[in-house]
C-alpha cells in the first residue's frame, strides 16, 4: 500500500514559565512513522506518554505560545508544518479530521448538533446550497435511526455514546483521507465502546480512509489495528505490524499484553 502520511523526527516541547525564564518540557521526542492508505495504525501507550500531543501536532494544533514543534509531517507532497494559515484551515476537517476524547467539550452547548455540523460545510464549501441534507445523511450514516431529530437536538440532550457518534459524523462530513481518533471510547461503557469501534471500522472500509487510532488499551489495538506504534516517555519504542509486535514480546515498559497500559 502507498504511504499517505509520513512523519519524520517529530519533536514537540511545551513552554513552562514566563517570558523572562521559559523552560522546555519535552512531550514528543524524535518520532517517525508512516501511515499507509486504507490502514488503521494504532498509537498506544500509558497516560502522559505523548499520544494526544502527537495527535495535536499532526494537525499543527500546538499554538506558538504553547510550545515549539520541529521535524516534518508530509501529506501528499507538502509538509504540514510549513503550511500557512489558509492552507492549514483547508486541511483540517477537510482532508484530515480528528475525533477528540471528550465529545461534550467538543460541542457548543447552546447550538444544536445539526447547526454545528452545518458550520463545517459552510466553512469549507460555502457554495453548497443544501448543507442540512448532507448533515442529516451523515447522521444516518453513523447509525442514528432518527437523524432529523438529532439534527435539532442540543449536545446536553444526548448520551456520551450518542454525542460521540455525532462527533464522528462531524469528522467524516467532508470525506477526509485521514481520520485521527484520540481515545474515542475512553468515557464509554464496554458495549458502547465496541459499537463505536465497529462503526469506525465500517466507515474506514466504506470511505477508504486511513485511521490513526490512539488509545491506552492494548486489547483495542490488537483487535482493531493493522500496525502499531507503542509510545513511552514521548518516544516510539515499538513499531510494526500489530500481530508481529504482540507475538515477539510484550510492547512498552510496564505494559501488559492484555488490557490497559
PDB file of C-alpha atoms in Angstrom:
ATOM      1  CA  UNK A   1       0.000   0.000   0.000  1.00  0.00           C
ATOM      2  CA  UNK A   2       1.110   3.543  -0.715  1.00  0.00           C
ATOM      3  CA  UNK A   3       2.083   5.903   2.092  1.00  0.00           C
ATOM      4  CA  UNK A   4      -0.408   8.734   2.672  1.00  0.00           C
ATOM      5  CA  UNK A   5       1.294  10.402   5.671  1.00  0.00           C
ATOM      6  CA  UNK A   6       4.965  10.350   6.649  1.00  0.00           C
ATOM      7  CA  UNK A   7       6.207  11.716   9.970  1.00  0.00           C
ATOM      8  CA  UNK A   8       9.941  12.350  10.304  1.00  0.00           C
ATOM      9  CA  UNK A   9      11.732  13.145  13.566  1.00  0.00           C
ATOM     10  CA  UNK A  10       8.748  14.986  15.040  1.00  0.00           C
ATOM     11  CA  UNK A  11       9.632  16.734  18.299  1.00  0.00           C
ATOM     12  CA  UNK A  12       7.199  18.780  20.400  1.00  0.00           C
ATOM     13  CA  UNK A  13       8.152  20.756  23.504  1.00  0.00           C
ATOM     14  CA  UNK A  14       5.782  22.726  25.710  1.00  0.00           C
ATOM     15  CA  UNK A  15       6.804  26.042  27.247  1.00  0.00           C
ATOM     16  CA  UNK A  16       6.822  26.493  31.004  1.00  0.00           C
ATOM     17  CA  UNK A  17       7.467  29.688  32.941  1.00  0.00           C
ATOM     18  CA  UNK A  18       7.233  33.276  31.687  1.00  0.00           C
ATOM     19  CA  UNK A  19       8.926  35.492  29.114  1.00  0.00           C
ATOM     20  CA  UNK A  20      11.905  36.123  31.362  1.00  0.00           C
ATOM     21  CA  UNK A  21      12.560  32.473  32.054  1.00  0.00           C
ATOM     22  CA  UNK A  22      10.976  29.916  29.728  1.00  0.00           C
ATOM     23  CA  UNK A  23      11.860  26.263  30.038  1.00  0.00           C
ATOM     24  CA  UNK A  24      11.027  23.481  27.607  1.00  0.00           C
ATOM     25  CA  UNK A  25       9.087  20.399  28.666  1.00  0.00           C
ATOM     26  CA  UNK A  26       9.565  17.573  26.125  1.00  0.00           C
ATOM     27  CA  UNK A  27       6.309  15.856  25.149  1.00  0.00           C
ATOM     28  CA  UNK A  28       7.119  14.112  21.852  1.00  0.00           C
ATOM     29  CA  UNK A  29      10.712  13.220  21.024  1.00  0.00           C
ATOM     30  CA  UNK A  30      12.114  12.327  17.615  1.00  0.00           C
ATOM     31  CA  UNK A  31       9.033  10.384  16.476  1.00  0.00           C
ATOM     32  CA  UNK A  32       8.966   8.882  12.973  1.00  0.00           C
ATOM     33  CA  UNK A  33       6.356   6.647  11.346  1.00  0.00           C
ATOM     34  CA  UNK A  34       4.298   6.165   8.187  1.00  0.00           C
ATOM     35  CA  UNK A  35       0.561   5.828   7.664  1.00  0.00           C
ATOM     36  CA  UNK A  36      -0.472   3.794   4.646  1.00  0.00           C
ATOM     37  CA  UNK A  37      -3.568   4.129   2.513  1.00  0.00           C
ATOM     38  CA  UNK A  38      -6.661   2.351   3.896  1.00  0.00           C
ATOM     39  CA  UNK A  39      -4.934   1.082   7.040  1.00  0.00           C
ATOM     40  CA  UNK A  40      -5.536   1.580  10.744  1.00  0.00           C
ATOM     41  CA  UNK A  41      -2.403   2.498  12.676  1.00  0.00           C
ATOM     42  CA  UNK A  42      -2.649   2.185  16.449  1.00  0.00           C
ATOM     43  CA  UNK A  43      -0.748   4.561  18.728  1.00  0.00           C
ATOM     44  CA  UNK A  44      -0.747   3.089  22.218  1.00  0.00           C
ATOM     45  CA  UNK A  45       0.932   3.964  25.490  1.00  0.00           C
ATOM     46  CA  UNK A  46       0.407   4.898  29.102  1.00  0.00           C
ATOM     47  CA  UNK A  47      -1.289   8.115  30.118  1.00  0.00           C
ATOM     48  CA  UNK A  48       1.043  11.091  29.708  1.00  0.00           C
ATOM     49  CA  UNK A  49       3.349   9.412  27.183  1.00  0.00           C
ATOM     50  CA  UNK A  50       2.645  11.989  24.459  1.00  0.00           C
ATOM     51  CA  UNK A  51      -0.105  10.326  22.415  1.00  0.00           C
ATOM     52  CA  UNK A  52      -2.578  13.215  22.471  1.00  0.00           C
ATOM     53  CA  UNK A  53       0.181  15.778  21.930  1.00  0.00           C
ATOM     54  CA  UNK A  54       1.214  13.778  18.867  1.00  0.00           C
ATOM     55  CA  UNK A  55      -2.373  13.942  17.576  1.00  0.00           C
ATOM     56  CA  UNK A  56      -2.441  17.728  18.016  1.00  0.00           C
ATOM     57  CA  UNK A  57       0.939  18.090  16.361  1.00  0.00           C
ATOM     58  CA  UNK A  58      -0.145  16.183  13.260  1.00  0.00           C
ATOM     59  CA  UNK A  59      -2.668  18.940  12.553  1.00  0.00           C
ATOM     60  CA  UNK A  60      -0.396  21.764  13.699  1.00  0.00           C
ATOM     61  CA  UNK A  61      -2.689  22.464  16.648  1.00  0.00           C
ATOM     62  CA  UNK A  62       0.126  23.411  19.022  1.00  0.00           C
ATOM     63  CA  UNK A  63      -0.081  27.218  19.246  1.00  0.00           C
ATOM     64  CA  UNK A  64       3.248  29.117  19.023  1.00  0.00           C
ATOM     65  CA  UNK A  65       2.808  30.445  22.565  1.00  0.00           C
ATOM     66  CA  UNK A  66       2.201  26.917  23.915  1.00  0.00           C
ATOM     67  CA  UNK A  67       5.342  25.278  22.612  1.00  0.00           C
ATOM     68  CA  UNK A  68       7.527  24.549  19.623  1.00  0.00           C
ATOM     69  CA  UNK A  69       7.366  21.784  17.083  1.00  0.00           C
ATOM     70  CA  UNK A  70      10.027  20.559  14.677  1.00  0.00           C
ATOM     71  CA  UNK A  71      10.507  17.763  12.185  1.00  0.00           C
ATOM     72  CA  UNK A  72       8.453  17.003   9.088  1.00  0.00           C
ATOM     73  CA  UNK A  73       4.867  15.836   8.540  1.00  0.00           C
ATOM     74  CA  UNK A  74       4.457  15.026   4.857  1.00  0.00           C
ATOM     75  CA  UNK A  75       0.912  14.752   3.490  1.00  0.00           C
ATOM     76  CA  UNK A  76       0.857  14.349  -0.263  1.00  0.00           C
ATOM     77  CA  UNK A  77       3.854  16.376  -1.356  1.00  0.00           C
ATOM     78  CA  UNK A  78       3.545  19.052   1.331  1.00  0.00           C
ATOM     79  CA  UNK A  79       4.966  19.497   4.813  1.00  0.00           C
ATOM     80  CA  UNK A  80       2.075  20.324   7.158  1.00  0.00           C
ATOM     81  CA  UNK A  81       4.414  22.190   9.499  1.00  0.00           C
ATOM     82  CA  UNK A  82       5.294  24.625   6.702  1.00  0.00           C
ATOM     83  CA  UNK A  83       1.703  25.343   5.690  1.00  0.00           C
ATOM     84  CA  UNK A  84       0.316  28.855   6.079  1.00  0.00           C
ATOM     85  CA  UNK A  85      -2.938  29.678   7.854  1.00  0.00           C
ATOM     86  CA  UNK A  86      -5.124  29.325   4.766  1.00  0.00           C
ATOM     87  CA  UNK A  87      -3.585  26.002   3.769  1.00  0.00           C
ATOM     88  CA  UNK A  88      -3.898  24.550   7.263  1.00  0.00           C
ATOM     89  CA  UNK A  89      -7.545  25.646   7.532  1.00  0.00           C
ATOM     90  CA  UNK A  90      -8.265  23.845   4.272  1.00  0.00           C
ATOM     91  CA  UNK A  91      -6.532  20.725   5.589  1.00  0.00           C
ATOM     92  CA  UNK A  92      -8.251  20.445   8.974  1.00  0.00           C
ATOM     93  CA  UNK A  93     -11.639  18.778   8.905  1.00  0.00           C
ATOM     94  CA  UNK A  94     -11.477  18.503   5.143  1.00  0.00           C
ATOM     95  CA  UNK A  95      -8.526  16.263   4.264  1.00  0.00           C
ATOM     96  CA  UNK A  96      -7.531  15.216   7.786  1.00  0.00           C
ATOM     97  CA  UNK A  97     -10.102  15.108  10.600  1.00  0.00           C
ATOM     98  CA  UNK A  98      -9.790  14.426  14.303  1.00  0.00           C
ATOM     99  CA  UNK A  99     -12.108  12.988  16.955  1.00  0.00           C
ATOM    100  CA  UNK A 100     -11.244  14.189  20.445  1.00  0.00           C
ATOM    101  CA  UNK A 101     -11.557  12.306  23.735  1.00  0.00           C
ATOM    102  CA  UNK A 102     -14.389  14.310  25.289  1.00  0.00           C
ATOM    103  CA  UNK A 103     -17.360  14.901  22.973  1.00  0.00           C
ATOM    104  CA  UNK A 104     -19.042  17.243  25.479  1.00  0.00           C
ATOM    105  CA  UNK A 105     -16.037  19.576  25.354  1.00  0.00           C
ATOM    106  CA  UNK A 106     -16.039  19.500  21.556  1.00  0.00           C
ATOM    107  CA  UNK A 107     -19.552  20.882  21.037  1.00  0.00           C
ATOM    108  CA  UNK A 108     -21.000  24.303  21.842  1.00  0.00           C
ATOM    109  CA  UNK A 109     -23.765  23.614  24.412  1.00  0.00           C
ATOM    110  CA  UNK A 110     -26.097  26.375  23.160  1.00  0.00           C
ATOM    111  CA  UNK A 111     -26.114  25.448  19.451  1.00  0.00           C
ATOM    112  CA  UNK A 112     -27.905  22.404  18.072  1.00  0.00           C
ATOM    113  CA  UNK A 113     -25.856  19.462  16.872  1.00  0.00           C
ATOM    114  CA  UNK A 114     -27.126  19.910  13.324  1.00  0.00           C
ATOM    115  CA  UNK A 115     -26.230  23.580  13.122  1.00  0.00           C
ATOM    116  CA  UNK A 116     -22.717  22.862  14.376  1.00  0.00           C
ATOM    117  CA  UNK A 117     -22.234  20.201  11.713  1.00  0.00           C
ATOM    118  CA  UNK A 118     -23.578  22.608   9.089  1.00  0.00           C
ATOM    119  CA  UNK A 119     -20.859  25.094  10.031  1.00  0.00           C
ATOM    120  CA  UNK A 120     -18.206  22.596   8.938  1.00  0.00           C
ATOM    121  CA  UNK A 121     -19.705  22.505   5.449  1.00  0.00           C
ATOM    122  CA  UNK A 122     -20.208  26.274   5.286  1.00  0.00           C
ATOM    123  CA  UNK A 123     -16.599  26.870   6.310  1.00  0.00           C
ATOM    124  CA  UNK A 124     -15.053  24.609   3.675  1.00  0.00           C
ATOM    125  CA  UNK A 125     -17.713  24.596   0.949  1.00  0.00           C
ATOM    126  CA  UNK A 126     -19.696  27.835   1.134  1.00  0.00           C
ATOM    127  CA  UNK A 127     -21.201  27.231  -2.311  1.00  0.00           C
ATOM    128  CA  UNK A 128     -23.065  24.152  -1.054  1.00  0.00           C
ATOM    129  CA  UNK A 129     -26.762  25.095  -1.115  1.00  0.00           C
ATOM    130  CA  UNK A 130     -28.122  22.162   0.889  1.00  0.00           C
ATOM    131  CA  UNK A 131     -25.861  21.566   3.894  1.00  0.00           C
ATOM    132  CA  UNK A 132     -28.750  20.341   6.053  1.00  0.00           C
ATOM    133  CA  UNK A 133     -29.439  17.426   3.714  1.00  0.00           C
ATOM    134  CA  UNK A 134     -25.790  16.383   3.830  1.00  0.00           C
ATOM    135  CA  UNK A 135     -25.704  16.626   7.622  1.00  0.00           C
ATOM    136  CA  UNK A 136     -28.853  14.511   8.019  1.00  0.00           C
ATOM    137  CA  UNK A 137     -27.478  11.900   5.603  1.00  0.00           C
ATOM    138  CA  UNK A 138     -24.208  11.758   7.541  1.00  0.00           C
ATOM    139  CA  UNK A 139     -26.017  11.410  10.879  1.00  0.00           C
ATOM    140  CA  UNK A 140     -27.859   8.466   9.365  1.00  0.00           C
ATOM    141  CA  UNK A 141     -24.546   7.066   8.151  1.00  0.00           C
ATOM    142  CA  UNK A 142     -23.257   6.878  11.741  1.00  0.00           C
ATOM    143  CA  UNK A 143     -26.344   4.802  12.610  1.00  0.00           C
ATOM    144  CA  UNK A 144     -28.718   7.320  14.148  1.00  0.00           C
ATOM    145  CA  UNK A 145     -32.194   5.863  13.458  1.00  0.00           C
ATOM    146  CA  UNK A 146     -33.768   9.338  13.739  1.00  0.00           C
ATOM    147  CA  UNK A 147     -31.238  11.759  12.186  1.00  0.00           C
ATOM    148  CA  UNK A 148     -33.777  14.579  11.743  1.00  0.00           C
ATOM    149  CA  UNK A 149     -34.416  14.655  15.491  1.00  0.00           C
ATOM    150  CA  UNK A 150     -30.693  14.509  16.277  1.00  0.00           C
ATOM    151  CA  UNK A 151     -30.148  17.470  13.937  1.00  0.00           C
ATOM    152  CA  UNK A 152     -32.413  19.604  16.154  1.00  0.00           C
ATOM    153  CA  UNK A 153     -31.023  18.286  19.452  1.00  0.00           C
ATOM    154  CA  UNK A 154     -28.667  20.163  21.791  1.00  0.00           C
ATOM    155  CA  UNK A 155     -25.478  18.372  22.907  1.00  0.00           C
ATOM    156  CA  UNK A 156     -26.537  18.061  26.563  1.00  0.00           C
ATOM    157  CA  UNK A 157     -29.633  16.130  25.466  1.00  0.00           C
ATOM    158  CA  UNK A 158     -27.528  13.263  24.113  1.00  0.00           C
ATOM    159  CA  UNK A 159     -25.738  10.482  25.958  1.00  0.00           C
ATOM    160  CA  UNK A 160     -21.959  10.197  25.737  1.00  0.00           C
ATOM    161  CA  UNK A 161     -22.171   7.436  23.144  1.00  0.00           C
ATOM    162  CA  UNK A 162     -24.673   9.339  21.002  1.00  0.00           C
ATOM    163  CA  UNK A 163     -22.627  12.521  21.149  1.00  0.00           C
ATOM    164  CA  UNK A 164     -19.531  10.557  20.169  1.00  0.00           C
ATOM    165  CA  UNK A 165     -21.426   9.353  17.090  1.00  0.00           C
ATOM    166  CA  UNK A 166     -22.316  12.971  16.322  1.00  0.00           C
ATOM    167  CA  UNK A 167     -18.643  13.922  16.605  1.00  0.00           C
ATOM    168  CA  UNK A 168     -17.725  11.101  14.220  1.00  0.00           C
ATOM    169  CA  UNK A 169     -20.359  12.455  11.828  1.00  0.00           C
ATOM    170  CA  UNK A 170     -18.742  15.890  12.043  1.00  0.00           C
ATOM    171  CA  UNK A 171     -15.323  14.371  11.342  1.00  0.00           C
ATOM    172  CA  UNK A 172     -16.411  12.472   8.218  1.00  0.00           C
ATOM    173  CA  UNK A 173     -18.746  15.110   6.726  1.00  0.00           C
ATOM    174  CA  UNK A 174     -16.276  16.145   4.034  1.00  0.00           C
ATOM    175  CA  UNK A 175     -14.875  12.672   3.255  1.00  0.00           C
ATOM    176  CA  UNK A 176     -11.387  13.103   4.729  1.00  0.00           C
ATOM    177  CA  UNK A 177      -8.476  10.964   3.631  1.00  0.00           C
ATOM    178  CA  UNK A 178      -7.249  10.513   7.216  1.00  0.00           C
ATOM    179  CA  UNK A 179      -9.196  10.239  10.475  1.00  0.00           C
ATOM    180  CA  UNK A 180      -7.354  10.672  13.779  1.00  0.00           C
ATOM    181  CA  UNK A 181      -9.312   9.144  16.675  1.00  0.00           C
ATOM    182  CA  UNK A 182      -7.844  10.260  20.008  1.00  0.00           C
ATOM    183  CA  UNK A 183      -9.116   7.901  22.733  1.00  0.00           C
ATOM    184  CA  UNK A 184     -12.605   7.861  21.161  1.00  0.00           C
ATOM    185  CA  UNK A 185     -14.054   5.379  23.678  1.00  0.00           C
ATOM    186  CA  UNK A 186     -12.407   6.381  26.969  1.00  0.00           C
ATOM    187  CA  UNK A 187     -15.541   7.536  28.811  1.00  0.00           C
ATOM    188  CA  UNK A 188     -17.901   4.893  27.385  1.00  0.00           C
ATOM    189  CA  UNK A 189     -19.017   1.547  28.765  1.00  0.00           C
ATOM    190  CA  UNK A 190     -17.717  -1.627  27.142  1.00  0.00           C
ATOM    191  CA  UNK A 191     -20.768  -2.276  24.954  1.00  0.00           C
ATOM    192  CA  UNK A 192     -20.826   1.258  23.550  1.00  0.00           C
ATOM    193  CA  UNK A 193     -17.041   1.145  23.088  1.00  0.00           C
ATOM    194  CA  UNK A 194     -17.408  -1.865  20.829  1.00  0.00           C
ATOM    195  CA  UNK A 195     -20.201  -0.218  18.841  1.00  0.00           C
ATOM    196  CA  UNK A 196     -18.130   2.932  18.274  1.00  0.00           C
ATOM    197  CA  UNK A 197     -15.028   0.984  17.236  1.00  0.00           C
ATOM    198  CA  UNK A 198     -17.026  -1.262  14.899  1.00  0.00           C
ATOM    199  CA  UNK A 199     -18.565   1.876  13.388  1.00  0.00           C
ATOM    200  CA  UNK A 200     -15.100   3.320  12.738  1.00  0.00           C
ATOM    201  CA  UNK A 201     -14.058   0.084  11.027  1.00  0.00           C
ATOM    202  CA  UNK A 202     -17.123   0.165   8.777  1.00  0.00           C
ATOM    203  CA  UNK A 203     -16.651   3.834   7.888  1.00  0.00           C
ATOM    204  CA  UNK A 204     -12.968   3.278   7.127  1.00  0.00           C
ATOM    205  CA  UNK A 205     -13.848   0.494   4.712  1.00  0.00           C
ATOM    206  CA  UNK A 206     -16.733   2.354   3.056  1.00  0.00           C
ATOM    207  CA  UNK A 207     -14.871   5.649   2.704  1.00  0.00           C
ATOM    208  CA  UNK A 208     -11.436   4.152   2.006  1.00  0.00           C
ATOM    209  CA  UNK A 209      -9.896   6.247   4.777  1.00  0.00           C
ATOM    210  CA  UNK A 210      -6.723   5.761   6.737  1.00  0.00           C
ATOM    211  CA  UNK A 211      -7.187   5.853  10.517  1.00  0.00           C
ATOM    212  CA  UNK A 212      -4.819   6.685  13.368  1.00  0.00           C
ATOM    213  CA  UNK A 213      -6.368   5.122  16.471  1.00  0.00           C
ATOM    214  CA  UNK A 214      -4.911   6.482  19.709  1.00  0.00           C
ATOM    215  CA  UNK A 215      -5.595   4.503  22.874  1.00  0.00           C
ATOM    216  CA  UNK A 216      -4.128   3.247  26.144  1.00  0.00           C
ATOM    217  CA  UNK A 217      -5.812  -0.139  25.710  1.00  0.00           C
ATOM    218  CA  UNK A 218      -3.758  -2.929  24.127  1.00  0.00           C
ATOM    219  CA  UNK A 219      -6.841  -5.125  23.604  1.00  0.00           C
ATOM    220  CA  UNK A 220      -8.320  -2.460  21.330  1.00  0.00           C
ATOM    221  CA  UNK A 221      -5.036  -2.206  19.418  1.00  0.00           C
ATOM    222  CA  UNK A 222      -4.810  -5.966  18.925  1.00  0.00           C
ATOM    223  CA  UNK A 223      -8.349  -6.217  17.562  1.00  0.00           C
ATOM    224  CA  UNK A 224      -8.744  -3.046  15.528  1.00  0.00           C
ATOM    225  CA  UNK A 225      -5.372  -2.072  14.029  1.00  0.00           C
ATOM    226  CA  UNK A 226      -3.146  -3.256  11.190  1.00  0.00           C
ATOM    227  CA  UNK A 227       0.073  -1.786  12.560  1.00  0.00           C
ATOM    228  CA  UNK A 228       1.023  -0.268  15.894  1.00  0.00           C
ATOM    229  CA  UNK A 229       3.388   2.334  17.324  1.00  0.00           C
ATOM    230  CA  UNK A 230       3.949   1.918  21.059  1.00  0.00           C
ATOM    231  CA  UNK A 231       4.882   5.143  22.855  1.00  0.00           C
ATOM    232  CA  UNK A 232       6.686   5.628  26.152  1.00  0.00           C
ATOM    233  CA  UNK A 233       8.007   8.911  27.560  1.00  0.00           C
ATOM    234  CA  UNK A 234       7.398  10.734  24.285  1.00  0.00           C
ATOM    235  CA  UNK A 235       9.195   8.201  22.076  1.00  0.00           C
ATOM    236  CA  UNK A 236       8.108   5.297  19.896  1.00  0.00           C
ATOM    237  CA  UNK A 237       9.611   2.199  21.494  1.00  0.00           C
ATOM    238  CA  UNK A 238       7.923  -0.460  19.323  1.00  0.00           C
ATOM    239  CA  UNK A 239       6.680  -0.139  15.751  1.00  0.00           C
ATOM    240  CA  UNK A 240       5.458  -2.680  13.222  1.00  0.00           C
ATOM    241  CA  UNK A 241       2.653  -5.000  12.177  1.00  0.00           C
ATOM    242  CA  UNK A 242       0.294  -5.460  15.113  1.00  0.00           C
ATOM    243  CA  UNK A 243       0.396  -9.245  15.074  1.00  0.00           C
ATOM    244  CA  UNK A 244       4.180  -9.338  14.877  1.00  0.00           C
ATOM    245  CA  UNK A 245       4.691  -6.791  17.672  1.00  0.00           C
ATOM    246  CA  UNK A 246       2.449  -8.735  20.033  1.00  0.00           C
ATOM    247  CA  UNK A 247       3.937 -12.104  19.081  1.00  0.00           C
ATOM    248  CA  UNK A 248       7.539 -11.076  19.623  1.00  0.00           C
ATOM    249  CA  UNK A 249       7.268  -9.604  23.097  1.00  0.00           C
ATOM    250  CA  UNK A 250       5.230  -7.506  25.437  1.00  0.00           C
ATOM    251  CA  UNK A 251       5.441  -3.982  23.972  1.00  0.00           C
ATOM    252  CA  UNK A 252       6.426  -0.946  26.016  1.00  0.00           C
ATOM    253  CA  UNK A 253       7.635  -0.625  29.538  1.00  0.00           C
ATOM    254  CA  UNK A 254       5.292  -1.739  32.269  1.00  0.00           C
ATOM    255  CA  UNK A 255       2.586  -2.589  29.727  1.00  0.00           C
ATOM    256  CA  UNK A 256       0.872  -5.933  29.658  1.00  0.00           C
ATOM    257  CA  UNK A 257      -0.273  -7.913  26.661  1.00  0.00           C
ATOM    258  CA  UNK A 258      -3.820  -7.842  27.984  1.00  0.00           C
ATOM    259  CA  UNK A 259      -5.796  -4.776  28.999  1.00  0.00           C
ATOM    260  CA  UNK A 260      -4.655  -1.263  29.694  1.00  0.00           C
ATOM    261  CA  UNK A 261      -1.167   0.153  29.972  1.00  0.00           C
TER     262      UNK A 261
END
